Amino acid sequence: MFASRLADVAGQIDRNFETILSAGPDSLVTEAMRYAVGGGKHLRAFLVMETARLYGLSDEQSITAATAIEAMHSYSLIHDDLPCMDDDSLRRGQPTVHVKWDEATAVLAGDALQALSFGLVSSAACHPDATVRSDLAATLAGAGGWTGMVLGQAQDIAAETASAPFTLEQIIEMQGNKTGALIEWSATAGARLAQVDPTQMRVYSKALGLAFQIADDILDVEGDAEKAGKTLGKDADAGKATFVSLLGLQGAKDRAKVLIADAEAALDGYGAQADALRQAARFVISREM
């Protein structure tokens, strides 16, 4: 169920991006944007569209918000890979945007994708009610900006030169911002689109987001770089404190399992309708990339 639904969502998102970008200017920046949004699993889009289904919304009613979060996520990856940030040359098994083109093109493509994400959630295609669109845009700004993902990225950079390695509590806070904020927005967007209380999905998403990052730390240690499609082992080489360095490899795996159980428990009230979301939680700690 989960694998087929994830693939179905990914196909819908890829086609929607192609429609959107084909309507724009034929430019190098557009080419770089198209390149950056391709090749991913689109897990965040899946969370938007699958949680929307819990509340009776069709894919057509949620795809615009789902495309918006993938635009925001892709922007963050482009900028995170830049030499002034993580300085990565590989993403999703392909050269990063600044390697394939140049830094200026990468910065502009990232800027354009971030702007696109807000344009999408603010459009009538996203929701007929302007109040809902405003809520989605405001919460996306919080998740992606200086109180969310950008804050987490700044904390991650600060950790590299800190006089002492981050504590477990500091890592949890940092990753809750850097990785968790966009996952939380994704998992609560369906409720926002349906105009219902997103609290329960927020519980699910917080546990899911932290488990996702722990799985990343585990993959950085024992993953296959070819399957991951990116450089591994950089955290250890940089001497960063991670969930693995603080909890040990088995301890990190055990913590991730507890978090996934918490995420699944948060879905108890939704019955079999939430099975794909439960499977998504299990996927997070079993993935190879």
Coordinates of C-alpha atoms in Angstrom, one line a residue:
M1 CA 0.0 0.0 0.0
F2 CA 2.6 2.5 1.0
A3 CA 5.1 1.9 -1.8
S4 CA 2.5 2.1 -4.5
R5 CA 0.9 5.2 -3.0
L6 CA 4.3 6.9 -2.6
A7 CA 5.1 6.2 -6.2
D8 CA 1.7 7.4 -7.3
V9 CA 2.1 10.7 -5.4
A10 CA 5.7 11.1 -6.8
G11 CA 4.3 10.7 -10.3
Q12 CA 1.6 13.3 -9.7
I13 CA 4.1 15.8 -8.3
D14 CA 6.6 15.3 -11.1
R15 CA 3.8 15.9 -13.7
N16 CA 2.5 18.9 -11.8
F17 CA 6.0 20.4 -11.7
E18 CA 6.5 19.9 -15.4
T19 CA 3.2 21.7 -16.1
I20 CA 4.1 24.6 -13.8
L21 CA 7.7 25.0 -15.0
S22 CA 6.8 24.6 -18.7
A23 CA 4.5 27.6 -18.4
G24 CA 7.4 29.7 -17.2
P25 CA 10.3 31.3 -19.1
D26 CA 12.7 29.0 -21.0
S27 CA 15.8 30.0 -19.0
L28 CA 18.8 28.5 -17.3
V29 CA 17.2 29.0 -13.9
T30 CA 14.1 27.2 -15.0
E31 CA 16.3 24.3 -16.2
A32 CA 18.0 24.2 -12.9
M33 CA 14.7 24.3 -11.0
R34 CA 13.4 21.3 -13.1
Y35 CA 16.6 19.4 -12.4
A36 CA 16.5 20.1 -8.6
V37 CA 12.9 18.9 -8.1
G38 CA 13.4 15.6 -10.0
G39 CA 14.5 12.3 -8.7
G40 CA 13.2 12.5 -5.1
K41 CA 10.8 10.2 -3.4
H42 CA 8.6 13.2 -2.5
L43 CA 7.8 11.9 1.0
R44 CA 6.7 15.3 2.2
A45 CA 4.2 15.6 -0.7
F46 CA 3.0 12.1 0.2
L47 CA 2.4 13.3 3.8
V48 CA 0.3 16.2 2.6
M49 CA -1.8 14.2 0.2
E50 CA -2.2 11.2 2.4
T51 CA -3.2 13.2 5.5
A52 CA -5.6 15.1 3.3
R53 CA -7.3 11.8 2.3
L54 CA -7.9 11.1 6.0
Y55 CA -10.3 14.0 6.0
G56 CA -12.0 13.2 2.8
L57 CA -10.1 15.4 0.4
S58 CA -9.2 14.3 -3.1
D59 CA -5.7 14.4 -4.5
E60 CA -6.8 17.3 -6.7
Q61 CA -7.6 19.3 -3.6
S62 CA -4.2 18.7 -2.0
I63 CA -1.7 18.5 -4.9
T64 CA -1.0 22.2 -5.0
A65 CA 0.0 22.3 -1.3
A66 CA 2.0 19.0 -1.8
T67 CA 3.9 20.6 -4.7
A68 CA 4.6 23.7 -2.7
I69 CA 6.3 21.7 0.1
E70 CA 8.5 19.9 -2.5
A71 CA 9.5 23.2 -4.0
M72 CA 10.4 24.5 -0.5
H73 CA 12.3 21.2 0.3
S74 CA 14.2 21.3 -3.1
Y75 CA 15.2 24.9 -2.5
S76 CA 16.6 23.9 0.9
L77 CA 18.7 21.1 -0.6
I78 CA 20.2 23.3 -3.3
H79 CA 21.3 25.9 -0.7
D80 CA 22.4 23.3 1.8
D81 CA 24.7 21.7 -0.8
L82 CA 26.5 25.0 -1.6
P83 CA 30.2 25.4 -0.7
C84 CA 29.3 28.0 1.9
M85 CA 27.1 25.5 3.6
D86 CA 27.7 21.7 3.5
D87 CA 29.7 21.8 0.3
D88 CA 28.3 18.6 -1.2
S89 CA 28.9 17.5 -4.8
L90 CA 26.3 14.7 -4.9
R91 CA 22.6 14.7 -4.4
R92 CA 20.1 11.9 -5.3
G93 CA 23.0 10.3 -7.2
Q94 CA 23.5 13.3 -9.4
P95 CA 25.8 16.3 -9.3
T96 CA 24.5 19.0 -7.1
V97 CA 23.1 22.1 -8.8
H98 CA 26.1 24.3 -8.2
V99 CA 28.4 21.6 -9.6
K100 CA 26.3 21.0 -12.7
W101 CA 26.0 24.7 -13.4
D102 CA 27.6 27.2 -11.0
E103 CA 26.9 28.8 -7.6
A104 CA 25.0 31.8 -8.9
T105 CA 22.6 29.6 -10.8
A106 CA 22.1 27.4 -7.8
V107 CA 21.3 30.3 -5.5
L108 CA 18.8 31.7 -8.0
A109 CA 17.2 28.4 -8.6
G110 CA 16.8 27.9 -4.9
D111 CA 15.4 31.4 -4.5
A112 CA 12.9 30.8 -7.3
L113 CA 11.7 27.5 -5.8
Q114 CA 11.2 29.1 -2.4
A115 CA 9.2 31.9 -4.0
L116 CA 7.2 29.3 -6.1
S117 CA 6.3 27.4 -2.9
F118 CA 4.6 30.5 -1.5
G119 CA 3.0 31.3 -4.8
L120 CA 1.4 27.9 -4.9
V121 CA -0.1 27.9 -1.4
S122 CA -1.3 31.4 -1.9
S123 CA -3.1 30.5 -5.2
A124 CA -6.8 29.8 -5.6
A125 CA -5.8 26.4 -6.9
C126 CA -4.6 25.5 -3.4
H127 CA -7.9 26.2 -1.6
P128 CA -11.0 28.3 -2.4
D129 CA -10.9 29.9 1.1
A130 CA -8.4 32.8 1.4
T131 CA -8.2 32.2 5.2
V132 CA -7.0 28.7 4.6
R133 CA -4.5 29.8 2.1
S134 CA -3.2 32.5 4.4
D135 CA -2.8 30.0 7.2
L136 CA -0.9 27.6 5.0
A137 CA 1.4 30.4 3.8
A138 CA 2.0 31.7 7.3
T139 CA 2.8 28.3 8.8
L140 CA 5.0 27.4 5.8
A141 CA 7.0 30.6 6.4
G142 CA 7.4 29.6 10.0
A143 CA 8.5 26.1 9.1
G144 CA 10.9 27.1 6.4
G145 CA 12.3 30.3 7.9
W146 CA 14.2 31.8 10.8
T147 CA 12.1 30.1 13.4
G148 CA 12.2 26.7 11.7
M149 CA 14.4 25.1 9.0
V150 CA 16.8 28.1 8.6
L151 CA 17.3 28.3 12.3
G152 CA 18.1 24.6 12.3
Q153 CA 20.6 25.1 9.5
A154 CA 22.3 27.9 11.4
Q155 CA 22.4 25.7 14.6
D156 CA 24.0 23.0 12.5
I157 CA 26.7 25.3 11.2
A158 CA 27.3 26.6 14.7
A159 CA 27.8 23.1 15.9
E160 CA 30.8 22.6 13.6
T161 CA 32.8 25.3 15.4
A162 CA 31.3 25.0 18.9
S163 CA 33.8 24.6 21.7
A164 CA 32.0 21.5 22.9
P165 CA 29.9 18.9 20.9
F166 CA 26.2 19.5 21.1
T167 CA 24.3 17.6 23.8
L168 CA 21.5 15.3 23.0
E169 CA 18.9 17.9 23.9
Q170 CA 20.6 20.5 21.6
I171 CA 20.7 18.0 18.7
I172 CA 17.0 17.2 19.2
E173 CA 16.2 20.9 19.1
M174 CA 18.4 21.5 16.1
Q175 CA 17.0 18.6 14.1
G176 CA 13.4 19.5 15.1
N177 CA 14.1 22.7 13.3
K178 CA 16.3 21.7 10.4
T179 CA 14.5 18.5 9.4
G180 CA 11.3 18.3 11.5
A181 CA 9.7 21.6 10.7
L182 CA 9.0 20.9 7.1
I183 CA 7.9 17.3 7.9
E184 CA 5.5 18.7 10.6
W185 CA 4.1 21.2 8.1
S186 CA 3.6 18.4 5.6
A187 CA 1.8 16.1 8.0
T188 CA -0.5 18.9 9.3
A189 CA -1.3 20.5 5.9
G190 CA -4.1 18.0 5.2
A191 CA -5.9 19.0 8.4
R192 CA -5.4 22.6 7.5
L193 CA -6.8 22.1 4.1
A194 CA -9.8 20.3 5.6
Q195 CA -10.2 23.0 8.2
V196 CA -9.9 20.7 11.2
D197 CA -7.6 20.7 14.2
P198 CA -4.1 19.5 13.3
T199 CA -3.0 18.6 16.8
Q200 CA -3.0 14.9 16.5
M201 CA -1.2 14.9 13.2
R202 CA 1.4 17.2 14.8
V203 CA 2.1 14.5 17.4
Y204 CA 2.6 12.0 14.6
S205 CA 4.8 14.4 12.6
K206 CA 7.1 15.3 15.5
A207 CA 7.9 11.7 16.2
L208 CA 8.3 10.9 12.5
G209 CA 10.6 13.9 11.9
L210 CA 13.0 13.0 14.7
A211 CA 13.0 9.3 13.7
F212 CA 13.8 10.4 10.1
Q213 CA 16.9 12.4 11.3
I214 CA 18.1 9.5 13.5
A215 CA 17.8 7.2 10.5
D216 CA 19.9 9.7 8.5
D217 CA 22.6 9.6 11.2
I218 CA 22.5 5.8 11.1
L219 CA 22.8 5.8 7.3
D220 CA 25.7 8.3 7.5
V221 CA 27.6 5.5 9.5
E222 CA 26.5 2.3 7.9
G223 CA 24.7 3.2 4.7
D224 CA 25.7 2.5 1.1
A225 CA 26.8 5.8 -0.6
E226 CA 25.7 4.5 -4.0
K227 CA 22.2 3.7 -2.7
A228 CA 22.0 6.9 -0.7
G229 CA 23.0 9.0 -3.7
K230 CA 25.0 11.3 -1.6
T231 CA 28.3 11.5 0.3
L232 CA 28.3 9.6 3.6
G233 CA 30.5 9.8 6.7
K234 CA 30.9 13.6 6.6
D235 CA 29.5 14.1 10.1
A236 CA 32.0 11.7 11.6
D237 CA 34.8 13.3 9.6
A238 CA 33.8 16.7 10.9
G239 CA 33.6 15.5 14.5
K240 CA 30.0 16.4 14.8
A241 CA 27.9 15.2 17.7
T242 CA 25.0 13.1 16.2
F243 CA 22.4 10.7 17.6
V244 CA 24.8 7.8 16.8
S245 CA 27.8 9.5 18.5
L246 CA 25.8 10.2 21.6
L247 CA 23.6 7.1 21.8
G248 CA 25.7 4.6 20.0
L249 CA 24.6 2.8 16.8
Q250 CA 22.3 0.4 18.6
G251 CA 21.0 3.0 21.0
A252 CA 20.1 5.3 18.0
K253 CA 18.3 2.4 16.3
D254 CA 16.4 1.7 19.5
R255 CA 15.4 5.3 19.9
A256 CA 14.1 5.5 16.3
K257 CA 12.0 2.4 16.9
V258 CA 10.4 4.0 20.0
L259 CA 9.7 7.1 18.0
I260 CA 8.0 5.2 15.2
A261 CA 5.8 3.4 17.7
D262 CA 4.9 6.8 19.1
A263 CA 4.0 8.0 15.6
E264 CA 1.9 5.0 14.9
A265 CA 0.1 5.4 18.2
A266 CA -0.8 8.9 17.3
L267 CA -2.9 7.5 14.4
D268 CA -4.9 5.1 16.5
G269 CA -8.1 7.1 16.1
Y270 CA -8.0 6.9 12.3
G271 CA -8.3 3.2 11.9
A272 CA -7.3 1.4 8.7
Q273 CA -7.5 4.7 6.7
A274 CA -4.2 5.6 8.2
D275 CA -2.4 2.4 7.3
A276 CA -0.3 4.1 4.6
L277 CA 0.9 6.7 7.1
R278 CA 1.8 3.9 9.5
Q279 CA 3.8 2.2 6.8
A280 CA 5.4 5.5 6.0
A281 CA 6.7 5.7 9.6
R282 CA 8.2 2.2 9.3
F283 CA 9.7 3.1 6.0
V284 CA 11.6 6.1 7.5
I285 CA 13.8 3.8 9.6
S286 CA 14.2 1.0 7.1
R287 CA 15.1 3.2 4.0
E288 CA 18.5 2.9 2.4
M289 CA 18.5 6.4 0.9

